[in-house]
CSV table of C-alpha atoms and ligand atoms in Angstrom, one decimal:
chain,number,residue,atom,x,y,z
A,17,MET,CA,-37.1,-10.1,-5.2
A,18,LYS,CA,-37.9,-6.6,-4.1
A,19,ARG,CA,-36.1,-3.8,-6.1
A,20,ALA,CA,-33.9,-1.3,-4.3
A,21,ALA,CA,-32.5,2.0,-5.6
A,22,ALA,CA,-29.6,4.0,-4.2
A,23,LEU,CA,-29.8,7.8,-3.8
A,24,ILE,CA,-26.4,9.2,-3.2
A,25,VAL,CA,-26.4,12.8,-2.0
A,26,ALA,CA,-23.3,14.5,-3.3
A,27,ALA,CA,-24.5,18.1,-3.9
A,28,GLY,CA,-22.8,19.8,-1.0
A,29,SER,CA,-19.9,22.2,-1.3
A,30,GLY,CA,-17.8,20.6,1.4
A,31,GLU,CA,-17.0,24.0,3.2
A,32,ARG,CA,-15.7,22.5,6.4
A,33,ALA,CA,-13.4,20.0,4.6
A,34,GLY,CA,-11.6,22.7,2.5
A,35,GLY,CA,-9.3,21.2,-0.1
A,36,GLY,CA,-10.1,23.4,-3.1
A,37,MET,CA,-12.9,21.3,-4.5
A,38,PRO,CA,-16.1,19.6,-3.0
A,39,LYS,CA,-14.8,16.8,-0.8
A,40,GLN,CA,-16.8,14.1,-2.7
A,41,PHE,CA,-14.5,14.6,-5.7
A,42,ARG,CA,-11.2,14.5,-3.9
A,43,PRO,CA,-9.2,11.2,-4.1
A,44,LEU,CA,-9.2,8.9,-1.1
A,45,ALA,CA,-7.8,5.3,-0.8
A,46,GLY,CA,-7.3,5.0,-4.6
A,47,LYS,CA,-10.3,6.8,-6.1
A,48,PRO,CA,-12.5,9.8,-5.8
A,49,VAL,CA,-14.6,9.8,-2.7
A,50,LEU,CA,-17.9,9.6,-4.6
A,51,GLN,CA,-16.8,6.6,-6.7
A,52,HIS,CA,-16.5,4.4,-3.6
A,53,ALA,CA,-20.2,4.4,-3.1
A,54,THR,CA,-21.2,4.4,-6.8
A,55,ASP,CA,-19.0,1.4,-7.5
A,56,LEU,CA,-20.4,-0.5,-4.6
A,57,PHE,CA,-24.0,0.0,-5.4
A,58,ALA,CA,-23.3,-0.7,-9.1
A,59,ALA,CA,-21.8,-4.1,-8.1
A,60,HIS,CA,-24.5,-5.2,-5.7
A,61,PRO,CA,-27.2,-7.4,-7.4
A,62,GLY,CA,-30.0,-6.0,-5.2
A,63,PHE,CA,-29.9,-2.5,-6.7
A,64,CYS,CA,-31.5,-1.6,-10.0
A,65,LEU,CA,-30.6,2.1,-10.2
A,66,THR,CA,-28.4,4.7,-8.5
A,67,VAL,CA,-29.3,8.4,-8.6
A,68,VAL,CA,-26.5,10.8,-7.7
A,69,THR,CA,-27.3,14.4,-6.8
A,70,ALA,CA,-24.3,16.7,-7.6
A,71,PRO,CA,-23.6,20.4,-7.4
A,72,ARG,CA,-25.1,22.0,-10.5
A,73,ASP,CA,-21.7,22.7,-12.1
A,74,HIS,CA,-20.3,19.2,-11.2
A,75,VAL,CA,-23.1,17.0,-12.7
A,76,ALA,CA,-20.9,16.0,-15.7
A,77,GLN,CA,-18.0,15.2,-13.3
A,78,ALA,CA,-20.2,13.0,-11.3
A,79,ALA,CA,-21.5,11.3,-14.4
A,80,ALA,CA,-18.0,10.5,-15.5
A,81,LEU,CA,-17.3,8.8,-12.2
A,82,ALA,CA,-20.5,6.9,-12.2
A,83,PRO,CA,-21.4,6.0,-15.8
A,84,ASP,CA,-24.3,3.6,-14.8
A,85,ALA,CA,-25.9,6.2,-12.5
A,86,LEU,CA,-28.5,8.9,-13.2
A,87,CYS,CA,-26.7,12.1,-12.2
A,88,ILE,CA,-28.8,15.2,-11.5
A,89,ALA,CA,-28.4,18.6,-9.9
A,90,GLY,CA,-29.0,18.6,-6.1
A,91,GLY,CA,-30.5,21.4,-4.0
A,92,ALA,CA,-29.4,24.1,-1.6
A,93,THR,CA,-29.7,21.9,1.4
A,94,ARG,CA,-29.2,18.2,1.9
A,95,ALA,CA,-33.0,17.8,2.3
A,96,ASP,CA,-33.5,19.5,-1.0
A,97,SER,CA,-31.0,17.2,-2.6
A,98,VAL,CA,-32.9,14.2,-1.2
A,99,ARG,CA,-36.2,15.5,-2.5
A,100,ALA,CA,-34.7,16.0,-6.0
A,101,GLY,CA,-33.3,12.4,-5.9
A,102,LEU,CA,-36.6,10.9,-4.7
A,103,GLU,CA,-38.4,12.7,-7.5
A,104,ALA,CA,-35.9,11.4,-10.0
A,105,LEU,CA,-36.8,7.9,-8.8
A,106,ARG,CA,-40.5,8.3,-9.3
A,107,GLY,CA,-40.6,6.6,-12.7
A,108,THR,CA,-38.6,3.7,-11.4
A,109,ALA,CA,-40.8,3.3,-8.3
A,110,PRO,CA,-38.4,1.1,-6.4
A,111,ASP,CA,-39.6,-0.8,-3.3
A,112,PHE,CA,-36.7,0.4,-1.2
A,113,VAL,CA,-34.4,3.5,-1.4
A,114,PHE,CA,-31.0,3.7,0.3
A,115,ILE,CA,-30.2,7.4,0.9
A,116,HIS,CA,-26.5,7.7,1.4
A,117,ASP,CA,-24.0,10.5,1.9
A,118,ALA,CA,-21.3,10.5,-0.7
A,119,ALA,CA,-19.0,11.8,2.0
A,120,ARG,CA,-19.1,8.3,3.6
A,121,PRO,CA,-16.9,6.3,1.2
A,122,GLY,CA,-16.5,3.3,3.6
A,123,LEU,CA,-19.7,1.6,2.7
A,124,THR,CA,-19.5,-2.2,2.3
A,125,SER,CA,-21.8,-4.8,0.7
A,126,THR,CA,-22.1,-6.4,4.1
A,127,MET,CA,-23.7,-3.3,5.4
A,128,LEU,CA,-26.1,-3.1,2.4
A,129,ASP,CA,-27.2,-6.7,3.1
A,130,ARG,CA,-27.7,-6.0,6.8
A,131,LEU,CA,-30.0,-3.0,5.9
A,132,LEU,CA,-31.8,-4.9,3.2
A,133,ASP,CA,-32.6,-7.6,5.6
A,134,VAL,CA,-34.2,-5.2,8.1
A,135,LEU,CA,-36.3,-3.6,5.3
A,136,GLN,CA,-38.1,-6.9,4.7
A,137,SER,CA,-40.0,-6.2,7.9
A,138,HIS,CA,-39.5,-2.5,8.8
A,139,PRO,CA,-40.1,0.6,6.8
A,140,ALA,CA,-36.9,2.4,8.0
A,141,THR,CA,-33.4,1.5,9.1
A,142,ALA,CA,-29.9,2.9,9.4
A,143,PRO,CA,-26.6,2.0,10.9
A,144,TYR,CA,-25.8,3.4,14.4
A,145,LEU,CA,-22.8,3.5,16.7
A,146,PRO,CA,-22.8,3.8,20.5
A,147,LEU,CA,-21.4,7.0,22.0
A,148,ALA,CA,-17.9,6.5,23.5
A,149,ASP,CA,-17.5,10.0,24.8
A,150,SER,CA,-19.6,11.8,27.4
A,151,LEU,CA,-22.0,14.4,26.2
A,152,ARG,CA,-21.7,17.9,27.7
A,153,GLN,CA,-23.3,21.2,26.8
A,154,VAL,CA,-21.1,24.3,26.5
A,155,ASP,CA,-21.8,27.9,25.6
A,156,VAL,CA,-20.0,29.8,22.8
A,157,ASP,CA,-17.1,30.5,25.1
A,158,GLY,CA,-16.6,26.9,26.1
A,159,ALA,CA,-18.1,27.2,29.5
A,160,LEU,CA,-19.9,24.1,30.7
A,161,VAL,CA,-23.6,24.8,31.1
A,162,GLY,CA,-25.1,21.3,31.1
A,163,CYS,CA,-24.5,17.6,31.5
A,164,PRO,CA,-27.1,15.7,29.5
A,165,PRO,CA,-27.3,11.9,30.1
A,166,ARG,CA,-25.8,9.6,27.4
A,167,GLU,CA,-28.1,6.6,28.1
A,168,GLY,CA,-30.1,5.6,25.1
A,169,LEU,CA,-28.3,8.1,22.7
A,170,VAL,CA,-26.5,6.8,19.6
A,171,ARG,CA,-24.8,8.3,16.5
A,172,VAL,CA,-26.5,7.4,13.2
A,173,GLN,CA,-24.8,7.0,9.9
A,174,THR,CA,-25.9,6.4,6.3
A,175,PRO,CA,-27.2,4.7,4.2
A,176,GLN,CA,-30.6,5.3,5.7
A,177,ALA,CA,-32.9,2.9,4.0
A,178,PHE,CA,-36.7,3.1,3.6
A,179,TRP,CA,-39.6,1.8,1.8
A,180,TYR,CA,-39.7,4.2,-1.1
A,181,ASP,CA,-43.4,5.2,-0.9
A,182,ALA,CA,-43.1,5.8,2.8
A,183,ILE,CA,-40.1,8.1,2.7
A,184,VAL,CA,-41.6,10.0,-0.2
A,185,LYS,CA,-44.7,10.7,1.8
A,186,ALA,CA,-42.6,11.6,4.9
A,187,TYR,CA,-40.7,14.2,2.9
A,188,ALA,CA,-43.9,15.6,1.4
A,189,ALA,CA,-45.2,16.1,5.0
A,190,TRP,CA,-41.9,17.7,6.2
A,191,PRO,CA,-41.9,21.5,6.0
A,192,HIS,CA,-39.6,22.7,3.3
A,193,ASP,CA,-38.0,25.4,5.4
A,194,TYR,CA,-37.5,23.2,8.5
A,195,PRO,CA,-33.9,22.0,8.8
A,196,SER,CA,-33.0,18.3,9.0
A,197,THR,CA,-29.6,16.7,8.8
A,198,ASP,CA,-30.8,13.2,8.0
A,199,ASP,CA,-33.7,11.2,6.7
A,200,LEU,CA,-34.4,9.2,9.8
A,201,GLU,CA,-35.6,12.4,11.4
A,202,VAL,CA,-38.0,13.0,8.5
A,203,GLY,CA,-39.3,9.4,8.6
A,204,PHE,CA,-39.6,9.5,12.4
A,205,ALA,CA,-41.8,12.6,12.2
A,206,ALA,CA,-44.0,10.8,9.8
A,207,GLY,CA,-44.4,7.9,12.2
A,208,LEU,CA,-42.2,5.4,10.4
A,209,LYS,CA,-41.1,2.6,12.7
A,210,ALA,CA,-37.3,2.3,12.3
A,211,LYS,CA,-35.1,-0.5,13.5
A,212,LEU,CA,-31.4,0.4,13.5
A,213,VAL,CA,-28.5,-1.9,12.9
A,214,ASP,CA,-24.8,-2.0,14.0
A,215,GLY,CA,-22.8,0.7,12.2
A,216,ALA,CA,-19.2,0.7,11.2
A,217,ILE,CA,-16.2,3.0,12.0
A,218,GLY,CA,-15.4,2.9,8.2
A,219,LEU,CA,-18.7,4.7,7.6
A,220,HIS,CA,-17.3,7.8,9.3
A,221,LYS,CA,-18.3,11.0,7.4
A,222,LEU,CA,-15.6,13.1,5.9
A,223,THR,CA,-16.3,16.5,7.4
A,224,VAL,CA,-13.1,18.3,8.4
A,225,PRO,CA,-9.7,18.1,6.8
A,226,GLU,CA,-8.4,15.6,9.4
A,227,ASP,CA,-11.0,13.1,8.4
A,228,PHE,CA,-9.2,12.5,5.1
A,229,ALA,CA,-6.1,11.1,6.7
A,230,MET,CA,-8.1,9.1,9.2
A,231,LEU,CA,-10.4,7.4,6.7
A,232,ASN,CA,-7.5,7.0,4.2
A,233,ALA,CA,-5.8,4.9,6.9
A,234,VAL,CA,-9.0,2.9,7.7
A,235,LEU,CA,-9.9,2.2,4.0
A,236,SER,CA,-6.6,1.7,2.4
A,237,PRO,CA,-5.7,-2.0,2.3
A,238,ALA,CA,-2.6,-2.9,4.3
A,239,LEU,CA,0.2,-3.7,1.8
A,240,LEU,CA,2.7,-6.4,2.2
A,241,THR,CA,6.2,-5.6,0.8
A,242,ARG,CA,7.6,-8.1,-1.7
A,243,VAL,CA,10.9,-8.0,-3.5
A,244,GLY,CA,12.0,-9.7,-6.7
A,245,SER,CA,15.2,-9.9,-8.8
A,246,GLY,CA,15.8,-10.4,-12.4
A,247,PHE,CA,18.8,-11.1,-14.7
A,248,ASP,CA,19.1,-11.2,-18.5
A,249,ALA,CA,21.9,-11.3,-21.1
A,250,HIS,CA,21.8,-10.9,-24.9
A,251,ARG,CA,24.5,-11.6,-27.4
A,252,LEU,CA,25.8,-8.7,-29.6
A,253,GLY,CA,25.8,-9.1,-33.3
A,254,PRO,CA,25.6,-7.1,-36.5
A,255,GLY,CA,23.4,-4.0,-36.5
A,256,ASP,CA,23.3,-0.3,-36.0
A,257,HIS,CA,21.7,0.2,-32.6
A,258,VAL,CA,20.9,-1.3,-29.2
A,259,MET,CA,17.7,-0.9,-27.2
A,260,LEU,CA,18.4,-0.4,-23.5
A,261,CYS,CA,15.6,0.4,-21.0
A,262,GLY,CA,13.4,1.7,-23.8
A,263,VAL,CA,16.1,4.0,-25.3
A,264,ARG,CA,17.5,3.4,-28.8
A,265,ILE,CA,21.2,4.0,-28.8
A,266,PRO,CA,23.1,4.1,-32.1
A,267,ASP,CA,26.0,1.6,-32.1
A,268,GLN,CA,28.0,-0.4,-34.5
A,269,ARG,CA,26.3,-3.6,-33.3
A,270,ALA,CA,22.9,-4.7,-32.1
A,271,LEU,CA,21.6,-7.0,-29.4
A,272,ILE,CA,20.3,-10.2,-30.8
A,273,GLY,CA,17.1,-11.6,-29.5
A,274,HIS,CA,13.6,-12.7,-30.4
A,275,SER,CA,12.1,-9.4,-29.3
A,276,ASP,CA,13.9,-6.1,-29.4
A,277,ALA,CA,16.4,-7.7,-27.0
A,278,ASP,CA,16.1,-4.9,-24.4
A,279,VAL,CA,18.1,-6.7,-21.6
A,280,GLY,CA,17.3,-3.9,-19.1
A,281,TRP,CA,13.6,-4.2,-19.4
A,282,HIS,CA,13.7,-8.0,-19.6
A,283,ALA,CA,15.6,-8.2,-16.3
A,284,LEU,CA,13.2,-5.7,-14.8
A,285,THR,CA,10.1,-7.6,-16.1
A,286,ASP,CA,11.5,-10.7,-14.4
A,287,ALA,CA,12.1,-8.8,-11.2
A,288,ILE,CA,8.5,-7.6,-11.1
A,289,LEU,CA,7.2,-11.1,-12.0
A,290,GLY,CA,9.5,-12.5,-9.3
A,291,ALA,CA,8.1,-10.1,-6.7
A,292,LEU,CA,4.6,-11.3,-7.6
A,293,GLY,CA,5.7,-15.0,-7.6
A,294,GLU,CA,4.3,-15.2,-11.2
A,295,GLY,CA,7.1,-17.1,-12.9
A,296,ASP,CA,9.3,-15.5,-15.5
A,297,ILE,CA,9.1,-13.6,-18.7
A,298,GLY,CA,9.3,-16.8,-20.8
A,299,ASP,CA,6.2,-18.1,-19.1
A,300,HIS,CA,4.2,-15.1,-20.1
A,301,PHE,CA,5.8,-14.4,-23.5
A,302,PRO,CA,7.2,-17.7,-24.9
A,303,PRO,CA,10.1,-17.0,-27.3
A,304,THR,CA,8.6,-19.7,-29.6
A,305,ASP,CA,5.5,-17.6,-30.1
A,306,PRO,CA,5.8,-15.6,-33.3
A,307,ARG,CA,3.7,-12.8,-31.8
A,308,TRP,CA,6.7,-11.6,-29.8
A,309,LYS,CA,9.1,-11.6,-32.8
A,310,GLY,CA,10.7,-8.1,-32.8
A,311,ALA,CA,8.2,-7.0,-30.1
A,312,ALA,CA,8.9,-3.8,-28.2
A,313,SER,CA,9.8,-4.9,-24.7
A,314,SER,CA,7.6,-2.1,-23.3
A,315,ALA,CA,4.8,-4.7,-23.8
A,316,PHE,CA,6.5,-7.2,-21.4
A,317,LEU,CA,7.1,-4.5,-18.8
A,318,ALA,CA,3.6,-3.1,-19.1
A,319,HIS,CA,2.2,-6.6,-18.7
A,320,ALA,CA,4.1,-7.1,-15.5
A,321,ALA,CA,3.1,-3.7,-14.1
A,322,GLY,CA,-0.5,-4.5,-15.0
A,323,LEU,CA,-0.4,-7.7,-13.0
A,324,VAL,CA,0.7,-5.7,-10.0
A,325,GLN,CA,-2.2,-3.4,-10.5
A,326,ALA,CA,-4.6,-6.2,-11.0
A,327,ARG,CA,-3.6,-7.5,-7.6
A,328,GLY,CA,-4.5,-4.2,-6.1
A,329,GLY,CA,-0.8,-3.6,-5.4
A,330,ARG,CA,1.7,-0.9,-6.4
A,331,ILE,CA,5.3,-0.7,-7.5
A,332,VAL,CA,7.3,1.0,-4.7
A,333,ASN,CA,10.7,1.2,-6.5
A,334,VAL,CA,12.8,-0.5,-9.1
A,335,ASP,CA,16.5,-0.6,-9.7
A,336,VAL,CA,18.3,-1.7,-12.9
A,337,THR,CA,22.0,-2.3,-13.4
A,338,LEU,CA,23.2,-2.5,-17.0
A,339,ILE,CA,26.5,-4.4,-17.4
A,340,CYS,CA,28.6,-3.6,-20.5
A,341,GLU,CA,31.7,-1.9,-21.6
A,342,ARG,CA,29.9,-0.1,-24.5
A,343,PRO,CA,27.8,1.9,-25.1
A,344,ARG,CA,28.3,4.5,-22.4
A,345,ILE,CA,25.1,4.5,-20.4
A,346,LYS,CA,25.4,7.7,-18.5
A,347,PRO,CA,24.4,10.1,-21.3
A,348,HIS,CA,21.1,8.0,-21.7
A,349,ARG,CA,20.3,7.4,-18.1
A,350,ALA,CA,17.8,10.3,-17.7
A,351,ALA,CA,15.9,9.1,-20.8
A,352,MET,CA,15.9,5.5,-19.6
A,353,ARG,CA,14.6,6.5,-16.3
A,354,ALA,CA,11.8,8.6,-17.8
A,355,ALA,CA,10.9,5.8,-20.3
A,356,THR,CA,10.8,3.1,-17.6
A,357,ALA,CA,8.7,5.3,-15.2
A,358,ALA,CA,6.2,6.0,-18.0
A,359,VAL,CA,5.7,2.3,-18.8
A,360,LEU,CA,5.4,1.4,-15.1
A,361,GLY,CA,3.1,4.3,-14.3
A,362,VAL,CA,5.3,5.4,-11.4
A,363,ALA,CA,7.2,8.6,-10.6
A,364,GLU,CA,10.7,8.9,-12.0
A,365,THR,CA,12.0,9.0,-8.4
A,366,ALA,CA,10.8,5.4,-8.0
A,367,VAL,CA,13.1,4.3,-10.9
A,368,SER,CA,16.9,3.9,-10.7
A,369,ILE,CA,19.1,3.0,-13.7
A,370,LYS,CA,22.7,2.2,-13.1
A,371,ALA,CA,25.6,0.8,-15.2
A,372,THR,CA,28.8,-0.9,-14.6
A,373,THR,CA,31.6,-2.6,-16.6
A,374,THR,CA,33.2,-5.8,-15.7
A,375,GLU,CA,36.7,-4.4,-16.2
A,376,GLU,CA,37.0,-6.1,-19.6
A,377,MET,CA,36.5,-9.6,-17.9
A,378,GLY,CA,34.0,-12.2,-19.0
A,379,PHE,CA,31.5,-12.0,-21.9
A,380,THR,CA,30.4,-8.5,-21.2
A,381,GLY,CA,34.0,-7.4,-20.8
A,382,ARG,CA,35.0,-8.9,-24.2
A,383,GLY,CA,31.9,-7.2,-25.8
A,384,GLU,CA,30.2,-10.5,-26.7
A,385,GLY,CA,27.0,-9.4,-25.1
A,386,ILE,CA,25.2,-7.1,-22.6
A,387,ALA,CA,23.8,-8.2,-19.3
A,388,ALA,CA,21.4,-6.6,-16.9
A,389,GLN,CA,20.1,-7.3,-13.4
A,390,ALA,CA,17.2,-5.7,-11.7
A,391,THR,CA,15.4,-5.5,-8.4
A,392,ALA,CA,11.7,-4.6,-7.9
A,393,CYS,CA,10.0,-3.8,-4.6
A,394,ILE,CA,6.2,-3.9,-4.7
A,395,GLY,CA,3.4,-3.7,-2.2
A,396,VAL,CA,0.5,-6.1,-2.5
A,397,PRO,CA,-2.6,-6.3,-0.3
A,398,VAL,CA,-2.2,-8.6,2.7
B,415,CTP,N1,-25.3,17.4,0.4
B,415,CTP,C1,-26.1,17.5,-0.7
B,415,CTP,N2,-26.7,18.7,-1.0
B,415,CTP,C2,-26.5,19.7,-0.2
B,415,CTP,C3,-25.7,19.6,1.0
B,415,CTP,C4,-25.1,18.4,1.3
B,415,CTP,O1,-26.3,16.5,-1.4
B,415,CTP,N3,-27.1,20.9,-0.5
B,415,CTP,C5,-24.6,16.1,0.7
B,415,CTP,C6,-23.1,16.2,0.8
B,415,CTP,O2,-22.5,16.2,-0.5
B,415,CTP,C7,-22.7,15.1,1.6
B,415,CTP,C8,-23.9,14.8,2.5
B,415,CTP,O3,-25.0,15.6,2.0
B,415,CTP,O4,-22.4,13.9,0.9
B,415,CTP,C9,-23.7,15.2,4.0
B,415,CTP,O5,-23.5,16.6,4.1
B,415,CTP,P1,-22.2,17.4,4.6
B,415,CTP,O6,-21.3,16.4,5.3
B,415,CTP,O7,-22.7,18.5,5.4
B,415,CTP,O8,-21.5,17.9,3.3
B,415,CTP,P2,-21.3,19.4,2.7
B,415,CTP,O9,-22.6,20.1,2.9
B,415,CTP,O10,-20.8,19.2,1.4
B,415,CTP,O11,-20.2,19.9,3.7
B,415,CTP,P3,-20.2,21.3,4.5
B,415,CTP,O12,-21.5,21.3,5.4
B,415,CTP,O13,-18.9,21.3,5.3
B,415,CTP,O14,-20.2,22.4,3.5
B,416,MG,MG1,-23.4,20.4,4.9
């Protein structure tokens, strides 16, 4: 199989996008912009190496996001960055090179396959989109001065993919001081026969601030809302403290259980598992298993939160009600909220802790035990 390399140009300063840092390091749809492309190339079996060109003072930041890639300093212009990247690939001498703007995070493996396919028979290829708007020429004051025809004109995107030797030669022949905004132009000037493929809206380039909201909406997976509920009760017995929602509260008695018997977090763990449709806490942490004897219930809660994350979902909000006459919960509510938010990895505003008595009725009213119920709302990809 022919060997392909990726050259991701990420050495621009992102002037037009604003945002206080180069746009390729800003978060979008769950991770930094640059990492979308580096992760994709790293996961594709057809690519043996990724080179990333970064601004000189951001090379280490790029390397942290793309540990498998070779990260080097780019140049003053995009073309200079491409030249630096092609040079860095010299030792590897790949058959193909995919030159890609880091500012286009919506790359897919389908697109890589489409371009790889064309490279089997053509030295150059790139994705393109038809023009939907009319093309008009205006002067600096906005006065209409020309109406060029649209026929045959398209917009091109990246990755622009080439036979490595051919694009290296093309760049060698392109004057250093002559501007170019893409590689297809450089290849075309050198006579490379390019065949373009269907582009994708998701490959839109982040250029101005509005592009962030637009691409975020396109690239973020649609989430389905799911709700789960949980209930738990533990008997009170001899002891000197109770654990409730991660907070140790001194008391003349203790909650009896296999683990630390934190009813609040047990109910909440069940609520999250319920929202996922993943059974209950006993399925994941059998009470017969000695590993969980005296265990901190944070492990159960963190496990449930980890399952949400593994599904690509997120916790929207949780609500816990503790049911007991004693201890008084109110003085500990803020600490419980903070502890719960920390384990779940959500903002404290996403956590509610409430308490009620049962007016001295039933087992909680008689002080035989403490109960808790919880609700969790999560979003999971459709
Ligand atoms: N690029 C690069 N080296 C440069 C300039 C640009 O590697 N000297 C990269 C950018 O990081 C981006 C891609 O080329 O991924 C496309 O360029 P552009 O959208 O113009 O990005 P910036 O130059 O960063 O933005 P601006 O022109 O608004 O400053
Ligand atoms: Mg630029």
